Coordinates of C-alpha atoms and ligand atoms in Angstrom, one line a residue:
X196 CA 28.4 -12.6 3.1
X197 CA 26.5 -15.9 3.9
X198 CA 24.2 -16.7 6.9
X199 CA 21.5 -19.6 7.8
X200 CA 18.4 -18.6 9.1
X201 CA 16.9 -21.1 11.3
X202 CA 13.2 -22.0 11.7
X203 CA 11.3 -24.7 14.0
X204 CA 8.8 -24.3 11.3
X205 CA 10.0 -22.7 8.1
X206 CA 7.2 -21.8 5.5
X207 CA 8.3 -21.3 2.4
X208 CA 5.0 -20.0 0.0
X209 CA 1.4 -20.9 -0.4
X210 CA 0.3 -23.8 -2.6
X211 CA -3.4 -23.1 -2.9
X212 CA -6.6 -22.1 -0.8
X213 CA -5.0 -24.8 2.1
X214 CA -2.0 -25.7 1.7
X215 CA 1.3 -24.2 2.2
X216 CA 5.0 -25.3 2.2
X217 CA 6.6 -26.3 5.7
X218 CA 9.0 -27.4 6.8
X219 CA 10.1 -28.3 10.5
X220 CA 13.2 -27.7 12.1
X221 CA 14.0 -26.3 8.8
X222 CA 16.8 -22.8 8.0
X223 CA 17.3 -21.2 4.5
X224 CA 20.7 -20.3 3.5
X225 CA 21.4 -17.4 1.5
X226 CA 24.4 -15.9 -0.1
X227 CA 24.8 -12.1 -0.5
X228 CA 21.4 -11.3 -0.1
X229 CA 20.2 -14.3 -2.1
X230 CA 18.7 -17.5 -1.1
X231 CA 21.2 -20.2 -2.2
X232 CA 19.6 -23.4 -0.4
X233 CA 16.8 -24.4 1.9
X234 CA 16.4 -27.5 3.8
X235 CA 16.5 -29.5 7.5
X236 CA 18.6 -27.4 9.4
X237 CA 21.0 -30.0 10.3
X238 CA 22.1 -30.8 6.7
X239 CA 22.5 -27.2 6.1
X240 CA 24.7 -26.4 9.5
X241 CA 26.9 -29.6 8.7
X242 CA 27.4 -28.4 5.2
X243 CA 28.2 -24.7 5.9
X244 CA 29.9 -25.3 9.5
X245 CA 31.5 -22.0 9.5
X246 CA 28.3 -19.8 8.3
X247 CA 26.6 -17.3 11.1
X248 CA 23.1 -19.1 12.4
X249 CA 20.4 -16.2 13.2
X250 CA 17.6 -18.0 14.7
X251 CA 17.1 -19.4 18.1
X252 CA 15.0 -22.3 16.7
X253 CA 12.0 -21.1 18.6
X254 CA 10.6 -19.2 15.7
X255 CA 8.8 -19.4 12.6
X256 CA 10.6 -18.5 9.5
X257 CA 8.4 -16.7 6.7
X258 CA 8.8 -14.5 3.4
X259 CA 8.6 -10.8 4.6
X260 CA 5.6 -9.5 3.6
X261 CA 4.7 -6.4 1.0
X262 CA 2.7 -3.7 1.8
X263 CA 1.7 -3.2 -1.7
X264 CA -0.4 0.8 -1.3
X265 CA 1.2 2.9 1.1
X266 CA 1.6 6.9 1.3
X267 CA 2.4 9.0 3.9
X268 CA 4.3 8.6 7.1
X269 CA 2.6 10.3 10.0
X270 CA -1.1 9.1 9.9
X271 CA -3.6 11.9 8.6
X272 CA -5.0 11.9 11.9
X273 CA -2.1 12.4 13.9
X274 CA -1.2 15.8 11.7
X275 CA -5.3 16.7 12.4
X276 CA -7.4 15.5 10.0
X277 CA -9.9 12.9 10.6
X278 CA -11.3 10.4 8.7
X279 CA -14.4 11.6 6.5
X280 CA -15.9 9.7 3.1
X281 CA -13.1 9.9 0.6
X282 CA -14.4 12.6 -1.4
X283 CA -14.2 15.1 1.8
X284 CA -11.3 13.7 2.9
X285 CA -9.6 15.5 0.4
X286 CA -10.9 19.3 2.3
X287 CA -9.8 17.5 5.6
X288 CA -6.7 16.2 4.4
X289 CA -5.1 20.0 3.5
X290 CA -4.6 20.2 7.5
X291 CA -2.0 18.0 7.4
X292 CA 1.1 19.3 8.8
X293 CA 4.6 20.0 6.5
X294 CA 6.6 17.3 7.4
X295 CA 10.1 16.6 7.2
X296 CA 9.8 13.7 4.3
X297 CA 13.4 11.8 5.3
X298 CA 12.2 11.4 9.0
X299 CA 8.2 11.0 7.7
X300 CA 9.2 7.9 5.9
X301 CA 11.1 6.4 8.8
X302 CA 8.5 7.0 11.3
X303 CA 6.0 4.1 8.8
X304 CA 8.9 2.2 8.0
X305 CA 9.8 1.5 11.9
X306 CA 6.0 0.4 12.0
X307 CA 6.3 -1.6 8.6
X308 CA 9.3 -3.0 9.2
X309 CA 8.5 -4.2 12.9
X310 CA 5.6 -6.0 11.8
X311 CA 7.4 -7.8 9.0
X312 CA 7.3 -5.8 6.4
X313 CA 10.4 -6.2 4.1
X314 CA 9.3 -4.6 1.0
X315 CA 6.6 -1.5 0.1
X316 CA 4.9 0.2 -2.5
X317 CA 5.4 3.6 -2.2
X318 CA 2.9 6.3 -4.0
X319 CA 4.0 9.2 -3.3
X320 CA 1.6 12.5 -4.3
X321 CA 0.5 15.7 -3.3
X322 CA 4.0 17.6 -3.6
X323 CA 3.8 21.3 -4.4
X324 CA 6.3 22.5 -6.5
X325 CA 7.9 21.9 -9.9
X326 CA 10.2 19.0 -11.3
X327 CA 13.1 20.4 -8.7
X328 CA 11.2 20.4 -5.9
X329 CA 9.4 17.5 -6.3
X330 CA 12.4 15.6 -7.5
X331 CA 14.2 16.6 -4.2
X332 CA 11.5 15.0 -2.0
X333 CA 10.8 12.0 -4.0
X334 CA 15.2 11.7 -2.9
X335 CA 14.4 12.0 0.4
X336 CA 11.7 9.7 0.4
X337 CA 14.2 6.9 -1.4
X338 CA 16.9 8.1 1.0
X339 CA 15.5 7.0 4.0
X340 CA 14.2 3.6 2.9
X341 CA 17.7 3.3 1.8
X342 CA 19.0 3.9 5.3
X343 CA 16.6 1.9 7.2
X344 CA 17.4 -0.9 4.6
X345 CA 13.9 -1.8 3.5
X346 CA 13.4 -2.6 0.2
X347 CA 11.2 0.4 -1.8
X348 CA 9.2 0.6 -5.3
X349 CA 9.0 4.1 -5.6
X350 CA 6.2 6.0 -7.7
X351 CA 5.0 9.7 -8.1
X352 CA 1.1 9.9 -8.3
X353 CA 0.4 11.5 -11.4
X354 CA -2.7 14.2 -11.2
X355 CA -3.0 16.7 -13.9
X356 CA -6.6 17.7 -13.4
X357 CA -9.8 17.7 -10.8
X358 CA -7.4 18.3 -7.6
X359 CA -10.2 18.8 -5.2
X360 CA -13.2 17.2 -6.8
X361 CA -14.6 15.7 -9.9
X362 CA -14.7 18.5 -12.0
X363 CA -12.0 21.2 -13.4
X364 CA -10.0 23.1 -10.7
X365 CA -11.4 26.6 -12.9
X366 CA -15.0 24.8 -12.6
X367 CA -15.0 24.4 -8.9
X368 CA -13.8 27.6 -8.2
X369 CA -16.0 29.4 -10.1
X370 CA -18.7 27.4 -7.4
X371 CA -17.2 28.7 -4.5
X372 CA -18.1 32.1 -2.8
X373 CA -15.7 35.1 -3.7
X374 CA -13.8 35.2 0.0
X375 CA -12.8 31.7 -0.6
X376 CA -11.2 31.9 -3.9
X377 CA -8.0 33.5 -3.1
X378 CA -7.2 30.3 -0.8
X379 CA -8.3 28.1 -3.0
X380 CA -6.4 29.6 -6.3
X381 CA -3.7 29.1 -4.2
X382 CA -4.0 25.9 -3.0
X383 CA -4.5 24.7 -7.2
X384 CA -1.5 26.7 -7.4
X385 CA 0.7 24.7 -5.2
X386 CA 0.5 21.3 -7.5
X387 CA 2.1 22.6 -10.8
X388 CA 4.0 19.4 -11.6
X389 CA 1.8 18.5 -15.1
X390 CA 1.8 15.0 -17.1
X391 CA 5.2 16.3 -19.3
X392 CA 7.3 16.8 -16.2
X393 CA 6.1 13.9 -13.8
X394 CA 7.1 11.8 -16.6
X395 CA 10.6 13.4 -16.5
X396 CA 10.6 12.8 -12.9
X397 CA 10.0 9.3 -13.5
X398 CA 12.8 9.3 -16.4
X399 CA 15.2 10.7 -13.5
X400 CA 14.6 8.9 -10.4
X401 CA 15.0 5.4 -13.1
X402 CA 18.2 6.7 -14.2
X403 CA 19.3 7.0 -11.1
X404 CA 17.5 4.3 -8.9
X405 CA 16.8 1.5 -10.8
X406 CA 20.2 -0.8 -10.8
X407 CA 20.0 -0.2 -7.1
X408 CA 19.1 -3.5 -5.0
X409 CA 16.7 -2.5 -2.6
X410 CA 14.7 0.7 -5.1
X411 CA 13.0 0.0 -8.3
X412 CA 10.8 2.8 -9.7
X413 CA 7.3 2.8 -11.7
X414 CA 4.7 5.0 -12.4
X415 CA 1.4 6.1 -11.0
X416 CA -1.5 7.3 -13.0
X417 CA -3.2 8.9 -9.5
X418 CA -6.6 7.8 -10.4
X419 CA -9.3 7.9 -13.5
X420 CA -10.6 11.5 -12.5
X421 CA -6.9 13.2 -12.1
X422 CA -5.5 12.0 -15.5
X423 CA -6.2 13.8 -18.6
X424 CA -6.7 11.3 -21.7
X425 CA -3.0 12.7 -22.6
X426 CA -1.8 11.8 -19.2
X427 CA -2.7 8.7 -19.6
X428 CA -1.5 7.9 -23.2
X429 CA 1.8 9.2 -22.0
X430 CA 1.8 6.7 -19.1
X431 CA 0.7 3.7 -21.2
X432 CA 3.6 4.5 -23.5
X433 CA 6.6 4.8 -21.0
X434 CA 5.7 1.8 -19.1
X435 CA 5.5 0.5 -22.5
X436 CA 9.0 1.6 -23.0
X437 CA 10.8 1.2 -19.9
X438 CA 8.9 -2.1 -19.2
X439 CA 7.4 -0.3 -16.1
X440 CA 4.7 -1.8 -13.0
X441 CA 1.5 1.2 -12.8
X442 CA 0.0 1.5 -9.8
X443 CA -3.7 3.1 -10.1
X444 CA -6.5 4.0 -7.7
X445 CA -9.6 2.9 -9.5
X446 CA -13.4 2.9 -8.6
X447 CA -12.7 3.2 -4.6
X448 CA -16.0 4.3 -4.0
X449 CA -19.4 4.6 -6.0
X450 CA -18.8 8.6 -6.8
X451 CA -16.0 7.2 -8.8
X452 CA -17.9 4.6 -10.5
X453 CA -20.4 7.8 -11.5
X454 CA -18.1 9.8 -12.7
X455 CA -16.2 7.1 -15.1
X456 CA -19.7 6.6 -16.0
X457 CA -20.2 10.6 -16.5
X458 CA -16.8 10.8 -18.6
X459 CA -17.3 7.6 -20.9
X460 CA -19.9 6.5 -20.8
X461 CA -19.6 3.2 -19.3
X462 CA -16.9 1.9 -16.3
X463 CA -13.7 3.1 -14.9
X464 CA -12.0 0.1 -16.6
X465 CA -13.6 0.5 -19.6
X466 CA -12.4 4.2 -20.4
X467 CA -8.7 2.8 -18.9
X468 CA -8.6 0.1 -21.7
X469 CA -9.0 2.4 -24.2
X470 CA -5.2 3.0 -23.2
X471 CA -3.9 -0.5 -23.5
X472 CA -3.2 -0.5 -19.9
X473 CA -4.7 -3.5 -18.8
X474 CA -2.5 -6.6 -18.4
X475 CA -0.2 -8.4 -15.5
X476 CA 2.1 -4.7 -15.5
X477 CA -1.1 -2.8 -14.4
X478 CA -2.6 -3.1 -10.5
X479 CA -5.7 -1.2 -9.6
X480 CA -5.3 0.0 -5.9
X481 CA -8.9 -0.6 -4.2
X482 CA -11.3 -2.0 -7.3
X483 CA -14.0 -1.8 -4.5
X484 CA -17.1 -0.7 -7.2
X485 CA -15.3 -2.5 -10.0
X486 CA -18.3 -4.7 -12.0
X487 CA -19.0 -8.6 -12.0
X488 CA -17.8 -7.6 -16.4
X489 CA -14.8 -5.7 -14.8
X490 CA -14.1 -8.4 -13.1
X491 CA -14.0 -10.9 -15.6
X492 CA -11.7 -8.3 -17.7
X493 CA -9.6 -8.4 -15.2
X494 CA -9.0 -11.6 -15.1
X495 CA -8.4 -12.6 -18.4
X496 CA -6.1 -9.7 -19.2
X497 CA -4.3 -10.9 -15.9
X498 CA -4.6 -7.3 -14.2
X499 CA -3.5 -6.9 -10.7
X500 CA -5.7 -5.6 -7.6
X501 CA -4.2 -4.3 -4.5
X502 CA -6.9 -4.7 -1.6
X503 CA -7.1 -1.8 1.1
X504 CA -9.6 -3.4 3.4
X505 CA -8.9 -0.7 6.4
X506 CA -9.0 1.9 4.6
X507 CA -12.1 1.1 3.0
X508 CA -13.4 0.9 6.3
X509 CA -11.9 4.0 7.4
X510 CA -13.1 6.5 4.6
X511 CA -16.5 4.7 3.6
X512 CA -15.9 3.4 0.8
X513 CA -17.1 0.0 1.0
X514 CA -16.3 -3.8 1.0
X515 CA -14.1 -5.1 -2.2
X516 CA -15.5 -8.6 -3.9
X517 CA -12.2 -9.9 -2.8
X518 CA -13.9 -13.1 -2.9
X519 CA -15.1 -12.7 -6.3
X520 CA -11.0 -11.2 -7.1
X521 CA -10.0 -15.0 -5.6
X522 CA -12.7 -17.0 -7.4
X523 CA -11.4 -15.7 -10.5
X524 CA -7.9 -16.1 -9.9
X525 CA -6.7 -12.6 -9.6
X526 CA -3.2 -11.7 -7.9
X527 CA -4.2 -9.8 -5.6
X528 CA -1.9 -7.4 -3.3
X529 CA -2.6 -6.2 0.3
X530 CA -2.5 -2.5 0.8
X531 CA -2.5 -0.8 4.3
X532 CA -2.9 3.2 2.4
X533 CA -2.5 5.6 4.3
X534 CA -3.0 3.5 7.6
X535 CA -4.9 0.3 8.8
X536 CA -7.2 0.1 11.7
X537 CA -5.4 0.8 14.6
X538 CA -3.9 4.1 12.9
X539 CA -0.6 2.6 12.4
X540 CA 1.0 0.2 10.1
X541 CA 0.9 -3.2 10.6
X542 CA 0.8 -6.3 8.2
X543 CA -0.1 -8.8 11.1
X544 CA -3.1 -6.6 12.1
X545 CA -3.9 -5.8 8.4
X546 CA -4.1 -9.6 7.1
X547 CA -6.5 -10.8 10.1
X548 CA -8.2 -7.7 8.6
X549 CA -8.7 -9.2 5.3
X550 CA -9.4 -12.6 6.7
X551 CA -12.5 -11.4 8.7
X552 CA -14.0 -8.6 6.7
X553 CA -15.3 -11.1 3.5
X554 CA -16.9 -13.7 5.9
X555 CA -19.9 -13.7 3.7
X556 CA -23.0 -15.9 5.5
X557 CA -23.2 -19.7 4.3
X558 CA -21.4 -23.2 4.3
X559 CA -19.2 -22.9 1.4
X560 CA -15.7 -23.0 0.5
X561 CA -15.3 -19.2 -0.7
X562 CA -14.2 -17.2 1.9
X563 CA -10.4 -16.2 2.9
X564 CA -8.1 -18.6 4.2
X565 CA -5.1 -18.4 5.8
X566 CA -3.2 -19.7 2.9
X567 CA -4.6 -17.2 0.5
X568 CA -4.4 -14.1 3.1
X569 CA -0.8 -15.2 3.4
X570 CA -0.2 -15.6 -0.5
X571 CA -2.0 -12.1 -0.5
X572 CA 0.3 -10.5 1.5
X573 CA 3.6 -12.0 0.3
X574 CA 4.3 -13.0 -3.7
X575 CA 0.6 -11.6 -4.2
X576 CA 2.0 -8.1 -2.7
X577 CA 5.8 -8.6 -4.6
X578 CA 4.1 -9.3 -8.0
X579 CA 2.4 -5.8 -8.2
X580 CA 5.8 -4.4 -7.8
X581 CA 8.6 -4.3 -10.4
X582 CA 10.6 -7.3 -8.3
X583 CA 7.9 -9.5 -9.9
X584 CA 8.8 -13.1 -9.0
X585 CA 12.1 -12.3 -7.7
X586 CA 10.8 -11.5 -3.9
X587 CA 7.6 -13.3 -2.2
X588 CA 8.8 -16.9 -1.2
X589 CA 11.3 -18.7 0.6
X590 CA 12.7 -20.1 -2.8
X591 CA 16.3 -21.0 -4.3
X592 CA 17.6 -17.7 -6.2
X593 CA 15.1 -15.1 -4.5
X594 CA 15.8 -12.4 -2.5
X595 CA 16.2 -13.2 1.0
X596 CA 13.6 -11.1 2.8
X597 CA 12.5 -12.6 5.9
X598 CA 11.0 -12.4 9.2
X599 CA 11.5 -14.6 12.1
X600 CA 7.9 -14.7 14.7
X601 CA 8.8 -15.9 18.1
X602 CA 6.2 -19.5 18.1
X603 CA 5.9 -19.2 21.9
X604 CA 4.3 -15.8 21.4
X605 CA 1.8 -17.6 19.2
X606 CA 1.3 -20.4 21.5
X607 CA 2.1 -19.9 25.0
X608 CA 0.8 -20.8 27.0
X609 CA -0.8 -23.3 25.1
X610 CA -1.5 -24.0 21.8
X611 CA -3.5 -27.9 20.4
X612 CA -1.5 -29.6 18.2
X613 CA -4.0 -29.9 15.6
X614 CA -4.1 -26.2 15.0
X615 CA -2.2 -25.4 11.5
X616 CA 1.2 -23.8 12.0
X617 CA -0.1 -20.9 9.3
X618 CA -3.4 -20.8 11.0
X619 CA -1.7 -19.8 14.4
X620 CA 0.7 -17.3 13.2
X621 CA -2.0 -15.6 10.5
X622 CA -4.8 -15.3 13.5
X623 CA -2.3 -14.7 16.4
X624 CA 1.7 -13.0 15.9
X625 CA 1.6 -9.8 16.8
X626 CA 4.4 -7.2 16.5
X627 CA 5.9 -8.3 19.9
X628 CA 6.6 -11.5 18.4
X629 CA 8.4 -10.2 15.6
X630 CA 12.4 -11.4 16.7
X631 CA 14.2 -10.4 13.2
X632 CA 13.4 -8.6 10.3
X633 CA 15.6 -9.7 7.2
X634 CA 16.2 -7.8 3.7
X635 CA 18.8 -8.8 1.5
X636 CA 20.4 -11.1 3.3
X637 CA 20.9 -8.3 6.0
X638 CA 19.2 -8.0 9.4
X639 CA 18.0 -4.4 9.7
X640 CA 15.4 -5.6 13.0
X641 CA 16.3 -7.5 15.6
X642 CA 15.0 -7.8 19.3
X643 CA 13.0 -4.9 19.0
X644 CA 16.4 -2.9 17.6
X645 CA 16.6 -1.5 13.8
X646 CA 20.1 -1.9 12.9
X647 CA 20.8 1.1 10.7
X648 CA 18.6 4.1 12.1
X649 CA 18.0 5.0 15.7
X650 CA 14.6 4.9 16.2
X651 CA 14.3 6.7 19.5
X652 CA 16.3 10.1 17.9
X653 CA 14.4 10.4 14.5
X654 CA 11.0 10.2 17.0
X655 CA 13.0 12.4 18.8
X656 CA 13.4 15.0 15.9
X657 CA 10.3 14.6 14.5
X658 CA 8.3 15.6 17.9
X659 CA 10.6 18.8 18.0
X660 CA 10.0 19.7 14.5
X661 CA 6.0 19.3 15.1
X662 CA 6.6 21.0 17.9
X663 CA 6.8 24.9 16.3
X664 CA 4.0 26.8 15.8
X665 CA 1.9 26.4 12.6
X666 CA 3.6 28.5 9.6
X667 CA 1.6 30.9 7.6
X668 CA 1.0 28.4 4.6
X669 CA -0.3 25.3 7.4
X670 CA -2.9 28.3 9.2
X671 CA -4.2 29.3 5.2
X672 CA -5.0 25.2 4.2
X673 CA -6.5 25.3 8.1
X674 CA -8.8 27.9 7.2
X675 CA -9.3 26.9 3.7
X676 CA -10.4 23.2 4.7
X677 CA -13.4 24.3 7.0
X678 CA -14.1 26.9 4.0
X679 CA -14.5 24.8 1.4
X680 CA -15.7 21.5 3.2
X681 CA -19.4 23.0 2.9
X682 CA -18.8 23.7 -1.3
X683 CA -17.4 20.0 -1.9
X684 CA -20.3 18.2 0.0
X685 CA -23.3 20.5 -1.9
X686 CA -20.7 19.5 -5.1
X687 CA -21.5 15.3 -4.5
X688 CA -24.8 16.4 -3.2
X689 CA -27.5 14.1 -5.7
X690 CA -24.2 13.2 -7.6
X691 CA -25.4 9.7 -7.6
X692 CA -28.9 9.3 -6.8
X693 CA -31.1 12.3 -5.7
X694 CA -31.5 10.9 -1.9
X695 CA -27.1 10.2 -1.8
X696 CA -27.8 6.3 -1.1
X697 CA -25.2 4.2 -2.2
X698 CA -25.5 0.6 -1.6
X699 CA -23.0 -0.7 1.1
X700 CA -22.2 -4.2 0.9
X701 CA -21.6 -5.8 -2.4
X702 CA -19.3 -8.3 -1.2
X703 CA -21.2 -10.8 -3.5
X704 CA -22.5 -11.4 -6.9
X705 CA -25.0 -14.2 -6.1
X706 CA -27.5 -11.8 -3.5
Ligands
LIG863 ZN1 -4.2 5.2 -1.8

């Protein structure tokens, strides 16, 4: 199965802060899902004259992008619960609805995948149950990625501790009032899966996942304050042995910073060190309160950081030093979490995001380009998965994963010549310019169509199933959230300074 894909302006990877690979009136060729030659697309036409063409010539060709942190299908606030600081969020969040988790995952990867998204880091967490259970819904996650097409790196947040705060689950219950523990016992009670069997699950879903093309599987130590020491020695040592990517949360806000500095004594990548699990297999998701020492760690022991930028917005948490990440010479990823701005899921939106939001004041040359935003959210996003330098450019013997953006959407009605090709598309494609979304060499989007799924029936299904009344188990978390809410704000109340400031912007190291 061969096909060119045709580009008035084909643009192949980033070279460095400005410059990028392009080239005009350019297609790729690729052979069973693999790119097998690039070039003018007349050379490649007259040597293949009997291969498909997709590609009006109209549009620009580009590596599909990676949404390297992503979680839940329906957005928190559509099932109810609205955005709060992180650390109540996690009271709020308990309203969310039971979803069906085959058509969940759809409903993002229509969003994903119509903004170009061709591959996607998936951390899943929070499913109640044991090893059955939450082995059955990590398969129906996988399942519908693999029927939509997109490609998946699957993981299973690991939390064996702290489930609602940053204490012991037996400590903050014995805080709450009597008529609230029931709920809450309950609600510990739901998350049984501990350290021993999420490894298992991970031992599983490799066995039977990871020779596939499109699903590769790694692991997920949730974050500092849910992983035991033993949790995370176990972790270190079967990424260790099965050459597994981690994914971790890490110092997303400044109560996280406290407590690493509550639990060791010094910072949240300090105490993670102690594991061995720094180095190129490890990415941090957030790294917003990391240190200016942190940082330099993480450079040298070429540790990963996946930027959230929305969602740092969207639950307080703060601006990231990306600048800082990128002066050092950090890979980082881009991260949409559990949504971006406009409550959906969409890389276009998301790297215009990251391109604003680190705007520091002054004349110099340190602030986001398009090249790097672009790098970011392409081989930056793929090498924090475990498809590594296989995925991310337009590049002989890579996967082809592509997306074609209409150029007249970009630049009708008119557009100055001068203006970069990357420049325009970065600053203005939007999802209605999005022609064809590629993975593997197959087109699963086209003309506003997904190939494999029926969008309009799984949106379909999934308002009738929200539809029913709220079961017993949905009205109990309801009641419990506005219960406890009270209990986990007096819990962070002086938890960092006595008056609760915490310093907002630390974009910089030099103010
Ligand atoms: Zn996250």
């Amino acid at each position: 199965m061969q096909s060119i894909i045709r580009g008035k302006y084909v643009i192949t990877r980033a070279l460095d802060r400005h410059g990028w690979e392009q080239i005009e009136d350019g297609a790729v060729l690729q052979k069973d899902g693999v790119i097998a030659a690039i070039g003018r697309f007349e050379d490649l036409a007259r040597q293949n004259p009997e291969t498909s063409v997709i590609g009006t010539g109209n549009e620009v060709l580009l590596p599909g992008f990676v949404n390297g942190h992503h979680h839940v299908g329906l957005t928190p606030l559509q099932l109810g619960s609205p955005d709060m600081p992180l650390e109540l969020w996690f009271a709020t969040r308990m309203v969310t609805r039971d979803v069906d988790l085959y058509l969940d995952t759809l409903y993002s990867a229509f969003e994903m995948i119509a903004s170009g998204i061709t591959t996607v880091q998936h951390i899943h967490g929070w499913m109640p149950g044991r090893l059955p259970e939450v082995e059955a819904s990590a398969d129906q996650v996988i399942a519908a990625y693999e029927a939509i097409g997109m490609r998946v790196s699957y993981c299973f947040a690991l939390r064996d501790q702290n489930h609602l705060v940053y204490e012991s689950n037996e400590d903050f219950l014995a805080r709450v009032p009597d008529d609230v523990k029931p709920l809450l016992a309950k609600y510990f009670d739901r998350f049984q899966l501990g350290a021993e069997e999420a490894i298992e699950l991970f031992g599983h879903l490799h066995g039977k996942h990871q020779a596939k093309e499109r699903v590769k599987i790694q692991l997920a130590p949730a974050n500092l304050h849910w992983c035991s020491d033993r949790a995370l020695e176990m972790l270190a040592e079967t990424s260790e042995r099965y050459d597994a990517p981690l994914h971790m949360h890490l110092v997303e806000t400044a109560y996280q910073k406290e407590y690493a500095r509550r639990r060791g004594g010094g910072t949240a990548l300090d105490y993670i060190a102690r594991f061995g699990l720094l180095g190129p297999k490890l990415t941090l998701g957030h790294g917003v309160w990391l240190s200016e020492g942190d940082i330099e760690r993480i450079a040298e022991t070429g540790t990963c950081i996946c930027h959230n930028c929305s969602s740092n917005f969207r639950l307080r948490s703060g601006v990231a030093p990306l600048n800082r990440f990128e002066a050092k010479g950090i890979n980082v990823a881009i991260g949409i979490d559990e949504a971006g701005i406009n409550d959906d899921r969409d890389m276009l939106q998301e790297m215009r995001m990251v391109l604003r939001a680190h705007r520091e004041p002054g004349m110099d040359d340190s602030v986001p380009t398009p090249a790097q935003v672009f790098r970011m959210a392409t081989e930056g996003g793929a090498m924090t998965t475990p498809y590594g330098s296989t995925l991310g450019r337009l590049e002989v013997g890579r996967g082809a994963d592509m997306v074609l953006i209409d150029w007249r959407q970009v630049s009708y009605p008119y557009l100055d010549r001068e203006v970069p090709v990357l420049d325009a598309v970065i600053q203005r494609a939007k999802t209605e310019g999005v022609n064809t979304v590629m993975v593997a060499g197959e087109v699963v989007y086209q003309g506003g169509r997904f190939t494999k799924v029926d969008r309009d029936a799984a949106l379909g299904q999934i308002s009738d199933l929200l539809s029913r009344e709220l079961s017993e188990s949905e009205k109990d978390r309801r009641r419990l959230s506005k219960a406890v809410l009270p209990h986990m704000r007096a819990f962070y109340e002086g938890y960092i300074d006595p008056e609760g400031h915490v310093p907002f912007y630390r974009q910089s190291a030099r103010f």
